[in-house]
Coordinates of C-alpha atoms in Angstrom, one line a residue:
M113 CA 11.2 -59.9 -10.6
A114 CA 14.0 -59.7 -8.2
S115 CA 16.3 -60.8 -11.2
S116 CA 14.7 -58.1 -13.4
Q117 CA 15.3 -55.1 -11.1
A118 CA 18.7 -56.3 -10.6
M119 CA 19.3 -56.1 -14.3
S120 CA 17.5 -52.9 -14.9
A121 CA 19.5 -51.3 -12.0
T122 CA 23.0 -52.6 -13.5
P123 CA 22.6 -50.2 -16.6
R124 CA 21.7 -47.3 -14.1
I125 CA 25.0 -48.1 -12.0
G126 CA 27.0 -48.5 -15.3
S127 CA 25.9 -45.4 -16.7
R128 CA 26.6 -43.5 -13.4
L129 CA 29.8 -44.8 -13.0
A130 CA 30.6 -43.9 -16.8
A131 CA 29.5 -39.9 -15.9
S132 CA 31.4 -40.3 -12.7
A133 CA 34.5 -41.0 -14.9
G134 CA 33.5 -38.3 -17.0
A135 CA 33.4 -35.8 -14.1
F136 CA 36.9 -36.9 -12.7
G137 CA 38.0 -36.4 -16.4
A138 CA 37.0 -32.9 -16.1
V139 CA 38.4 -32.3 -12.8
L140 CA 41.6 -33.5 -14.4
R141 CA 41.5 -31.5 -17.5
N142 CA 40.8 -28.4 -15.4
P143 CA 44.4 -27.1 -14.2
A144 CA 42.8 -24.9 -11.4
L145 CA 41.2 -28.0 -9.9
R146 CA 44.1 -30.0 -10.5
R147 CA 46.8 -27.9 -8.7
V148 CA 44.8 -27.7 -5.8
E149 CA 43.9 -31.3 -5.4
L150 CA 47.4 -32.0 -5.7
A151 CA 48.7 -29.3 -3.1
F152 CA 45.2 -31.1 -0.7
L153 CA 47.1 -34.2 -1.3
G154 CA 50.3 -32.9 0.3
F155 CA 48.4 -31.2 3.3
N156 CA 46.7 -34.1 4.2
L157 CA 49.6 -36.5 4.3
T158 CA 51.1 -33.3 6.2
E159 CA 48.4 -33.0 8.9
W160 CA 48.0 -36.7 9.3
A161 CA 51.9 -37.4 9.7
I162 CA 52.3 -34.9 12.2
W163 CA 49.1 -35.4 14.3
I164 CA 50.5 -39.0 14.9
A165 CA 53.9 -37.8 15.3
I166 CA 52.9 -35.8 18.4
L167 CA 50.6 -38.1 19.9
V168 CA 53.2 -41.0 19.9
F169 CA 55.6 -38.3 21.3
A170 CA 53.2 -37.4 24.0
Y171 CA 52.6 -40.8 24.7
G172 CA 56.3 -41.8 25.3
H173 CA 56.7 -38.5 27.6
G174 CA 53.8 -38.9 29.9
G175 CA 51.2 -41.7 28.6
S176 CA 47.5 -41.4 28.2
G177 CA 47.2 -38.5 30.0
E178 CA 49.1 -36.6 28.2
V179 CA 48.2 -37.6 24.6
A180 CA 44.9 -36.2 25.6
L181 CA 46.3 -33.1 27.2
V182 CA 48.6 -32.7 24.3
A183 CA 45.2 -33.0 21.8
V184 CA 43.3 -30.3 23.6
L185 CA 46.2 -28.1 23.4
Q186 CA 46.7 -28.3 19.7
L187 CA 43.1 -28.4 19.0
T188 CA 41.6 -25.6 21.3
P189 CA 43.5 -22.5 19.8
A190 CA 42.7 -24.0 16.2
A191 CA 39.1 -24.4 17.3
L192 CA 38.9 -20.9 18.2
M193 CA 41.2 -19.3 15.5
A194 CA 39.7 -21.3 12.6
P195 CA 36.5 -19.1 12.0
L196 CA 38.1 -15.9 12.2
A197 CA 41.1 -17.2 9.8
A198 CA 38.5 -18.7 7.5
S199 CA 36.9 -14.9 7.2
F200 CA 39.8 -13.8 5.4
G201 CA 38.8 -16.4 2.6
D202 CA 35.5 -14.0 2.2
R203 CA 37.3 -10.4 2.4
Y204 CA 40.3 -11.4 0.0
P205 CA 41.1 -13.4 -3.4
R206 CA 40.7 -17.1 -1.8
E207 CA 43.8 -18.3 -3.8
R208 CA 46.1 -15.6 -1.9
V209 CA 44.8 -16.8 1.3
L210 CA 45.0 -20.6 0.3
L211 CA 49.0 -19.8 -0.9
A212 CA 49.1 -18.1 2.5
A213 CA 47.9 -20.9 4.1
Y214 CA 50.5 -23.6 3.0
L215 CA 53.1 -20.9 3.9
L216 CA 52.3 -20.6 7.3
Q217 CA 52.2 -24.4 7.7
A218 CA 55.7 -25.0 6.1
A219 CA 57.3 -22.5 8.2
T220 CA 55.6 -24.1 11.8
T221 CA 56.1 -27.4 10.8
A222 CA 59.8 -26.8 10.0
A223 CA 60.1 -25.2 13.5
I224 CA 59.0 -28.1 15.0
A225 CA 61.1 -30.4 13.4
A226 CA 64.3 -28.0 14.1
S227 CA 63.1 -28.1 18.2
L228 CA 63.0 -31.7 18.0
L229 CA 66.1 -32.4 16.1
A230 CA 67.7 -29.6 19.0
N231 CA 66.2 -31.6 21.8
A232 CA 64.1 -28.7 22.8
P233 CA 62.0 -28.3 26.1
V234 CA 58.9 -30.3 25.8
A235 CA 56.7 -27.1 26.3
L236 CA 58.0 -25.3 23.3
V237 CA 57.0 -28.3 20.9
Y238 CA 54.0 -28.9 22.3
G239 CA 53.2 -24.7 21.8
L240 CA 54.7 -25.1 18.5
A241 CA 52.6 -28.0 17.4
A242 CA 49.3 -25.9 18.6
A243 CA 50.5 -22.9 16.2
A244 CA 51.2 -25.8 13.5
T245 CA 47.4 -27.1 14.0
T246 CA 46.5 -23.6 14.1
A247 CA 48.0 -23.1 10.9
I248 CA 46.4 -26.3 9.6
T249 CA 43.0 -25.0 9.9
L250 CA 43.2 -22.3 7.6
T251 CA 43.7 -24.4 4.5
R252 CA 40.5 -26.8 4.7
P253 CA 37.7 -23.8 5.1
V254 CA 39.4 -22.3 1.9
Q255 CA 39.7 -25.2 0.1
A256 CA 36.1 -25.9 0.3
A257 CA 35.3 -22.5 -0.4
I258 CA 37.4 -22.2 -3.4
L259 CA 36.2 -25.1 -5.4
P260 CA 32.6 -24.0 -6.5
S261 CA 34.7 -21.0 -8.2
L262 CA 37.1 -23.2 -9.9
S263 CA 34.4 -25.7 -10.9
R264 CA 32.7 -24.8 -14.6
T265 CA 29.3 -27.3 -13.7
P266 CA 27.6 -28.8 -10.5
A267 CA 28.8 -32.5 -11.6
E268 CA 32.4 -31.1 -11.7
L269 CA 31.8 -29.5 -8.3
T270 CA 30.7 -32.9 -6.9
A271 CA 33.6 -34.6 -8.6
A272 CA 36.2 -31.7 -7.4
N273 CA 34.7 -32.8 -3.5
V274 CA 34.7 -36.7 -4.3
A275 CA 38.6 -36.0 -5.3
S276 CA 39.1 -34.2 -1.9
G277 CA 37.6 -36.8 0.0
S278 CA 39.5 -39.7 -2.0
I279 CA 42.5 -37.9 -1.6
E280 CA 41.8 -37.6 2.5
T281 CA 41.5 -41.2 2.5
T282 CA 44.4 -41.9 0.4
A283 CA 46.1 -39.5 3.4
I284 CA 44.5 -41.4 6.1
L285 CA 45.9 -45.0 4.7
V286 CA 49.2 -43.3 4.0
G287 CA 50.2 -40.9 6.0
P288 CA 50.1 -42.6 9.5
A289 CA 51.6 -45.7 8.0
V290 CA 54.4 -43.5 6.8
A291 CA 54.7 -41.7 10.1
G292 CA 55.1 -45.0 11.8
I293 CA 57.9 -46.6 9.8
V294 CA 59.8 -43.0 10.2
L295 CA 58.9 -42.9 13.9
Q296 CA 60.3 -46.5 14.6
G297 CA 64.0 -45.9 12.5
L298 CA 64.0 -42.1 13.1
G299 CA 61.7 -40.8 15.7
P300 CA 59.3 -37.6 15.3
G301 CA 61.9 -35.1 14.0
P302 CA 62.3 -36.4 10.5
V303 CA 58.5 -36.3 10.1
F304 CA 57.9 -32.5 10.7
A305 CA 60.8 -32.1 8.3
G306 CA 59.1 -34.0 5.5
A307 CA 56.0 -32.1 6.3
A308 CA 57.4 -28.4 6.1
A309 CA 58.8 -29.7 2.5
L310 CA 55.4 -31.1 1.4
S311 CA 53.4 -27.9 2.7
L312 CA 56.2 -26.1 0.8
A313 CA 55.4 -27.9 -2.7
G314 CA 51.6 -27.0 -2.0
A315 CA 52.3 -23.7 -1.9
I316 CA 54.3 -23.5 -4.8
L317 CA 51.2 -25.6 -6.5
V318 CA 48.6 -22.9 -5.7
S319 CA 50.4 -20.1 -6.3
R320 CA 49.5 -20.5 -10.0
L321 CA 46.0 -20.4 -9.3
P322 CA 43.7 -18.1 -11.3
R323 CA 42.3 -14.8 -9.6
T324 CA 38.9 -15.3 -8.2
V325 CA 36.3 -12.8 -7.9
V326 CA 36.4 -11.4 -4.2
P327 CA 32.5 -12.4 -3.0
E328 CA 32.9 -8.8 -0.6
A329 CA 35.4 -7.1 -2.4
G330 CA 33.3 -3.9 -2.7
S331 CA 32.7 -3.3 1.1
R332 CA 36.1 -4.8 2.3
R333 CA 37.4 -2.9 5.7
R334 CA 40.7 -3.1 7.7
G335 CA 41.1 -3.8 11.1
L336 CA 40.5 -6.8 13.7
R337 CA 37.3 -5.4 14.9
S338 CA 35.7 -5.5 11.5
A339 CA 37.2 -9.2 11.2
I340 CA 35.8 -10.1 13.9
G341 CA 32.5 -8.5 12.7
E342 CA 32.6 -10.4 9.3
T343 CA 33.6 -13.6 11.2
V344 CA 30.3 -13.5 13.4
G345 CA 28.6 -13.6 10.2
G346 CA 29.1 -17.0 9.6
F347 CA 27.5 -17.9 12.9
T348 CA 24.8 -15.5 12.6
M349 CA 23.6 -17.4 9.5
L350 CA 24.4 -20.8 11.1
A351 CA 21.9 -19.9 13.9
R352 CA 19.7 -18.2 11.4
E353 CA 19.3 -21.3 8.8
E354 CA 18.5 -24.5 9.9
R355 CA 19.8 -26.6 6.6
P356 CA 23.6 -25.6 6.7
R357 CA 23.5 -25.5 10.5
S358 CA 22.0 -29.0 11.0
V359 CA 24.7 -30.4 8.7
V360 CA 27.5 -28.6 10.2
V361 CA 26.2 -30.1 13.6
L362 CA 25.9 -33.7 12.5
L363 CA 29.6 -33.2 10.9
G364 CA 30.8 -31.9 14.3
S365 CA 29.1 -35.0 16.4
A366 CA 30.9 -37.3 13.8
S367 CA 34.1 -35.3 15.1
V368 CA 33.9 -36.1 18.7
L369 CA 34.0 -39.5 18.0
W370 CA 36.9 -39.0 15.9
G371 CA 38.6 -36.8 18.8
A372 CA 37.7 -39.8 20.9
L373 CA 39.2 -42.2 18.8
D374 CA 42.8 -40.3 18.4
V375 CA 43.2 -41.2 22.2
L376 CA 41.4 -44.8 22.0
L377 CA 43.6 -45.8 19.0
V378 CA 46.3 -45.5 20.9
I379 CA 45.1 -47.2 23.9
L380 CA 43.9 -49.9 21.8
A381 CA 47.1 -50.4 19.6
I382 CA 49.4 -50.3 22.6
D383 CA 48.1 -51.8 25.6
E384 CA 44.7 -53.8 24.0
L385 CA 46.3 -55.3 21.0
L386 CA 50.0 -55.1 22.0
L387 CA 50.7 -53.6 18.7
G388 CA 53.7 -51.0 19.5
Q389 CA 53.9 -47.6 18.8
S390 CA 53.7 -48.5 14.9
G391 CA 50.5 -50.1 15.6
V392 CA 49.2 -46.8 16.2
G393 CA 49.8 -45.6 12.6
F394 CA 49.2 -49.1 11.1
L395 CA 45.4 -49.0 12.8
N396 CA 44.9 -45.1 11.4
A397 CA 45.9 -46.6 8.0
A398 CA 43.3 -49.4 8.4
I399 CA 40.8 -46.3 8.6
G400 CA 42.2 -44.7 5.4
A401 CA 42.3 -48.2 3.6
G402 CA 38.4 -48.6 4.0
G403 CA 38.1 -45.0 3.0
I404 CA 39.4 -46.1 -0.5
I405 CA 36.6 -48.3 -1.0
G406 CA 34.2 -45.2 0.4
A407 CA 35.9 -42.7 -2.2
L408 CA 34.8 -45.3 -5.4
L409 CA 31.5 -45.8 -3.5
T410 CA 31.4 -41.7 -3.7
A411 CA 32.0 -41.3 -7.1
L412 CA 28.3 -42.6 -7.6
L413 CA 27.3 -39.4 -5.9
I414 CA 28.1 -37.4 -8.9
G415 CA 25.0 -36.1 -10.3
R416 CA 22.5 -37.4 -7.6
A417 CA 20.2 -35.0 -6.9
R418 CA 19.5 -36.0 -3.4
L419 CA 22.3 -36.6 -0.8
A420 CA 20.7 -36.9 2.7
G421 CA 20.7 -40.8 2.1
P422 CA 24.4 -41.5 1.6
F423 CA 25.2 -38.7 4.2
G424 CA 23.1 -40.2 7.0
A425 CA 24.3 -43.9 5.8
G426 CA 28.1 -42.7 6.3
L427 CA 27.4 -41.3 9.6
L428 CA 25.9 -44.8 10.8
L429 CA 28.5 -46.7 9.5
W430 CA 30.8 -44.6 11.1
G431 CA 29.6 -45.0 14.5
G432 CA 28.2 -48.7 14.2
A433 CA 31.8 -50.1 13.0
L434 CA 33.6 -48.5 15.7
A435 CA 30.9 -49.7 18.2
A436 CA 31.5 -53.1 17.4
I437 CA 35.2 -53.0 17.7
G438 CA 34.4 -53.1 21.4
L439 CA 32.5 -56.5 21.2
L440 CA 35.4 -58.1 19.7
P441 CA 38.7 -56.3 19.9
L442 CA 41.1 -58.9 18.1
P443 CA 43.8 -57.4 15.8
L444 CA 42.5 -58.6 12.3
V445 CA 38.9 -58.0 13.7
A446 CA 39.7 -54.2 15.0
L447 CA 41.6 -53.7 11.3
L448 CA 38.6 -55.1 9.2
L449 CA 35.9 -52.8 11.2
L450 CA 38.1 -49.8 11.2
A451 CA 38.4 -50.3 7.6
L452 CA 34.4 -50.3 7.8
A453 CA 34.5 -47.2 9.6
G454 CA 36.9 -45.0 7.4
M455 CA 34.5 -46.2 4.7
G456 CA 31.2 -44.9 6.1
R457 CA 33.3 -41.6 7.1
V458 CA 34.7 -40.6 3.4
V459 CA 30.8 -41.0 2.4
M460 CA 29.8 -39.2 5.2
D461 CA 32.5 -36.4 4.7
V462 CA 31.8 -36.1 0.6
A463 CA 28.2 -35.8 0.9
G464 CA 27.9 -33.6 3.8
R465 CA 30.3 -31.1 2.4
T466 CA 28.5 -30.9 -1.2
L467 CA 25.2 -30.4 0.9
L468 CA 26.9 -27.5 2.8
Q469 CA 28.1 -26.1 -0.4
R470 CA 24.5 -26.1 -1.8
V471 CA 22.6 -24.8 0.8
S472 CA 25.1 -22.0 2.3
P473 CA 25.7 -18.5 0.1
D474 CA 28.5 -17.6 -1.4
P475 CA 29.5 -14.5 0.0
L476 CA 29.8 -16.8 3.4
L477 CA 31.3 -19.7 2.1
S478 CA 34.4 -19.3 3.7
R479 CA 33.2 -18.2 7.1
V480 CA 30.7 -21.1 7.0
F481 CA 33.6 -23.7 6.3
G482 CA 35.6 -21.8 8.9
V483 CA 32.7 -21.9 11.4
L484 CA 32.6 -26.0 10.6
E485 CA 36.7 -26.2 10.9
G486 CA 36.4 -24.6 14.5
I487 CA 33.6 -27.1 15.1
D488 CA 35.7 -30.0 14.4
N489 CA 38.7 -28.8 16.0
G490 CA 36.2 -27.9 19.3
S491 CA 34.7 -31.5 18.9
L492 CA 38.1 -33.2 18.4
A493 CA 39.2 -31.6 21.6
L494 CA 36.0 -32.8 23.4
G495 CA 36.2 -36.3 22.0
S496 CA 39.9 -36.3 23.4
L497 CA 38.9 -35.2 26.7
L498 CA 35.8 -37.7 26.9
A499 CA 38.0 -40.3 25.8
P500 CA 40.1 -40.8 29.4
A501 CA 36.7 -40.4 31.4
L502 CA 35.1 -43.4 28.9
L503 CA 38.2 -45.5 29.7
A504 CA 38.1 -45.0 33.2
V505 CA 34.5 -45.9 33.6
A506 CA 33.9 -48.4 30.7
G507 CA 37.2 -49.6 29.8
T508 CA 38.3 -49.7 26.3
R509 CA 35.6 -52.1 24.9
G510 CA 33.2 -49.9 26.6
A511 CA 34.6 -46.8 25.6
F512 CA 34.1 -48.2 22.1
I513 CA 30.8 -49.4 22.4
A514 CA 29.4 -46.0 24.1
A515 CA 30.9 -43.4 21.5
G516 CA 29.5 -45.3 18.7
V517 CA 26.2 -46.0 19.7
A518 CA 26.2 -42.2 20.9
L519 CA 26.6 -41.1 17.0
I520 CA 23.9 -43.5 16.0
T521 CA 21.2 -42.3 18.1
F522 CA 22.3 -38.7 17.2
T523 CA 22.0 -39.6 13.5
A524 CA 18.4 -41.4 13.9
L525 CA 17.2 -38.2 15.8
S526 CA 18.1 -35.7 13.2
W527 CA 16.7 -37.9 10.2
R528 CA 13.8 -36.0 9.3
R529 CA 15.8 -32.8 9.4
L530 CA 18.2 -34.4 7.0
L531 CA 15.3 -34.9 4.6
R532 CA 14.3 -31.6 4.8
I533 CA 18.0 -30.4 4.1
D534 CA 17.9 -32.7 1.1
A535 CA 14.9 -31.1 -0.4
A536 CA 16.3 -28.1 -0.2
G537 CA 19.7 -28.6 -1.9
T538 CA 18.3 -30.6 -4.6
V539 CA 19.8 -30.2 -8.4
R540 CA 17.2 -29.7 -10.9
P541 CA 18.3 -31.0 -14.1
R542 CA 15.8 -29.4 -16.5
E543 CA 16.3 -25.9 -15.2
L544 CA 20.4 -26.7 -14.8
A545 CA 19.8 -27.8 -18.6
A546 CA 17.7 -24.6 -19.6
L547 CA 20.4 -21.9 -17.9
M548 CA 23.3 -23.9 -19.5
G549 CA 21.8 -22.8 -23.1
V550 CA 22.1 -19.0 -22.4
S551 CA 25.4 -18.0 -23.5
F552 CA 26.0 -15.8 -20.6
F553 CA 25.5 -18.2 -17.8
T554 CA 28.0 -20.8 -19.3
S555 CA 30.7 -19.4 -17.8
L556 CA 29.2 -19.4 -14.3
P557 CA 30.7 -21.9 -11.7
G558 CA 28.7 -25.1 -11.0
Q559 CA 27.4 -23.3 -7.5
A560 CA 26.0 -20.4 -9.1
L561 CA 24.3 -22.4 -11.9
E562 CA 22.5 -24.7 -9.0
R563 CA 21.4 -21.7 -7.1
L564 CA 20.0 -20.1 -10.0
A565 CA 18.4 -23.1 -11.2
A566 CA 16.5 -23.5 -7.9
A567 CA 15.4 -19.8 -8.2
L568 CA 13.9 -20.5 -11.5
I569 CA 9.9 -19.9 -11.8
P570 CA 8.1 -21.9 -14.2
V571 CA 5.8 -19.5 -16.0
T572 CA 2.9 -20.5 -18.6
A573 CA 1.2 -18.1 -21.0
R574 CA -1.7 -18.8 -23.5
A575 CA -1.2 -17.9 -27.3
G576 CA -1.9 -13.9 -27.4
T577 CA -0.8 -13.1 -24.2
Q578 CA 1.5 -10.6 -23.4
I579 CA 4.7 -11.3 -21.6
I580 CA 6.4 -8.0 -21.3
T581 CA 5.5 -4.8 -22.5
Q582 CA 7.8 -2.0 -23.9
G583 CA 8.4 0.8 -21.5
Q584 CA 7.6 -0.9 -18.1
L585 CA 10.4 -1.6 -15.7
G586 CA 11.8 -5.0 -15.7
D587 CA 11.3 -7.2 -13.0
R588 CA 12.2 -10.6 -14.5
F589 CA 14.5 -12.6 -17.3
Y590 CA 12.7 -15.2 -19.3
I591 CA 14.3 -18.7 -20.9
I592 CA 11.6 -19.9 -23.5
A593 CA 11.4 -23.7 -22.5
S594 CA 8.5 -24.3 -25.2
G595 CA 6.5 -22.5 -27.5
V596 CA 7.1 -19.8 -29.8
V597 CA 6.8 -15.6 -28.9
Q598 CA 6.8 -12.4 -31.1
V599 CA 9.1 -9.3 -30.2
S600 CA 7.5 -6.1 -31.2
V601 CA 9.7 -2.7 -30.9
D602 CA 7.1 0.5 -30.9
G603 CA 4.7 -1.9 -32.2
A604 CA 6.2 -3.4 -35.0
P605 CA 7.2 -7.1 -35.1
V606 CA 11.0 -7.5 -35.2
R607 CA 11.7 -11.1 -34.7
T608 CA 10.3 -14.2 -33.2
M609 CA 12.2 -16.7 -30.5
E610 CA 11.7 -20.5 -29.8
A611 CA 12.7 -22.7 -27.5
G612 CA 16.1 -22.3 -25.7
E613 CA 16.2 -19.0 -26.4
S614 CA 15.7 -15.8 -23.9
F615 CA 14.9 -12.1 -23.3
G616 CA 14.3 -9.3 -20.6
E617 CA 18.0 -9.1 -20.0
I618 CA 18.5 -5.0 -20.9
A619 CA 16.3 -3.7 -18.3
L620 CA 17.8 -5.7 -15.9
L621 CA 21.4 -4.9 -16.6
H622 CA 20.7 -1.5 -17.8
N623 CA 18.5 -0.5 -15.4
V624 CA 16.1 1.0 -18.0
P625 CA 12.7 0.4 -19.2
R626 CA 11.6 -2.8 -21.3
T627 CA 13.0 -1.8 -24.8
A628 CA 10.6 -4.3 -26.3
S629 CA 7.1 -6.1 -25.9
V630 CA 7.2 -10.1 -26.1
A631 CA 3.9 -11.5 -26.6
A632 CA 3.3 -15.6 -26.9
V633 CA 2.4 -16.7 -30.5
T634 CA 1.9 -20.3 -29.3
P635 CA 1.1 -21.5 -25.7
V636 CA 4.5 -21.3 -24.1
E637 CA 6.5 -22.3 -21.0
L638 CA 8.9 -20.1 -19.3
L639 CA 11.3 -20.3 -16.7
A640 CA 11.7 -16.9 -14.7
L641 CA 14.4 -15.5 -13.0
N642 CA 13.5 -12.6 -10.7
R643 CA 15.8 -9.6 -11.1
H644 CA 18.2 -9.5 -7.6
H645 CA 19.1 -13.3 -8.8
F646 CA 19.9 -12.2 -12.5
V647 CA 21.8 -9.1 -11.6
E648 CA 23.5 -10.4 -8.4
T649 CA 24.6 -13.6 -10.3
V650 CA 25.8 -12.1 -13.6
T651 CA 27.5 -9.0 -12.5
G652 CA 29.6 -10.9 -10.1
Q653 CA 31.4 -12.7 -12.8
P654 CA 33.4 -10.6 -15.7
S655 CA 32.7 -13.0 -18.2
A656 CA 29.1 -13.3 -17.7
V657 CA 28.6 -9.6 -18.1
E658 CA 30.9 -9.7 -21.1
A659 CA 28.8 -12.5 -22.8
A660 CA 25.3 -10.6 -21.6
E661 CA 26.3 -7.3 -23.2
A662 CA 27.5 -9.0 -26.5
V663 CA 24.1 -10.3 -26.5
I664 CA 22.2 -7.2 -25.6
H665 CA 24.4 -5.6 -28.7
A666 CA 23.1 -8.6 -31.0
H667 CA 19.5 -7.6 -30.0
L668 CA 19.7 -4.3 -30.1
D669 CA 21.1 -4.5 -33.8
H670 CA 18.9 -7.1 -34.8
A671 CA 15.8 -4.7 -33.6
A672 CA 17.6 -1.8 -35.8
D673 CA 17.7 -3.6 -38.7
E674 CA 14.3 -5.0 -38.8
R675 CA 12.9 -1.6 -38.8
R676 CA 15.2 0.0 -41.4

């Protein structure tokens, strides 16, 4: 029995991996996604390299206490500014905001490099480091918000998220290791100079992205007060909606552990394992190495309808592996456990961010991810503050155990809520296929298609049933799933329609009464879309409007020909 189950599972895994490879290929063939992901690679290398460099610099200057202080000094303003900065991604074209973010990162990291090479006062170095970290907080929310607009299918969006997770993992492996080598030989100044060059390269890449629709272009206002008010919209939505709030809280709780780990790994490498300053980079690189395996596993998430299981499993592995380090803190064991933790972290991050994209409204998406970025930075700061207290009370081993067990417990308590989130964010393959058969929906980004698929209402009609009546107000758009219907104008039949065809768009888009009657010739199954969902989605994409108008003209011309 077990062997037959294994044999039947093998083709499923193989087919899913093949689909994953196809989705990755689609990401590579999409020029906009390719540029965004390449720039994101440089961003992550920059983020990790400068983080390790400033922490090692702080440890050499003032010990573990100064490491925690510098972490908090960097993360606190970043946490406060991230939601406000990310709101610009919902007020202005996201490709422009992303370009500005990369240019700002290049400027701040170059300033740090200059101050270090000039032996500037330590306070100035720390202040510039805080400015650089704050600048960096703008990139990730806008990156997450722009991916749905650039992705053409839901599978491509998941693949883009998987690619982003793989890039982050690669950066965790490469960034700290390179930073450790450069720190050992040249010091922190050259690390920041290299980071500035990578940020500038990212700016060049994203400068050629296509224009995206501004979610709130019609109501965009100027001024700091309005920006703050719009930023509050992200918090308000999260306070009102349990599903995205729960994902953000769980990701934030994982970041508390990550913040504590930033301090704990410095102490573990230098004081406990006696690996020296470069050991800090190598321990972080071990997390990245495990994340490479995690990235391979996340390829199996592409096309997966439910993501709560992988999300929860990633959280548990992230916390459990770090807790286990406290049981046996030996160099090889620590490296292996950190690799397992990195694997769990990548799975957690990709599944969690994809869930958040599925259950958050697009007009607020940048702000939602801005809130997440702010909470992440605040949680990292909180973890950095808690780490010295844990070390003082429980020692290095006890601190690892306590931090890991806390995340495991919180995840277990949130499991039922996770399952509810999953049900709301489930992809509906049948409905998606029906939408993709309608010409003016094919140009919509993957996330918009997922939302429409979730909004479709199944309707059945017996033969002879009148589905819509000429002259009445239009309230729904219909896709025929099965059966045959007849279209009549002024009582005269003009055409029949079958499965895969659609009707009802004229009254909705032109805001006029129904121009024809439609009745079921055979028993029919329909998928209906309410007026506000249809109009909001189609009119938000110029290409969809053009395709819909072409269909409308074709229908009207056909009806006119039939009446002649």
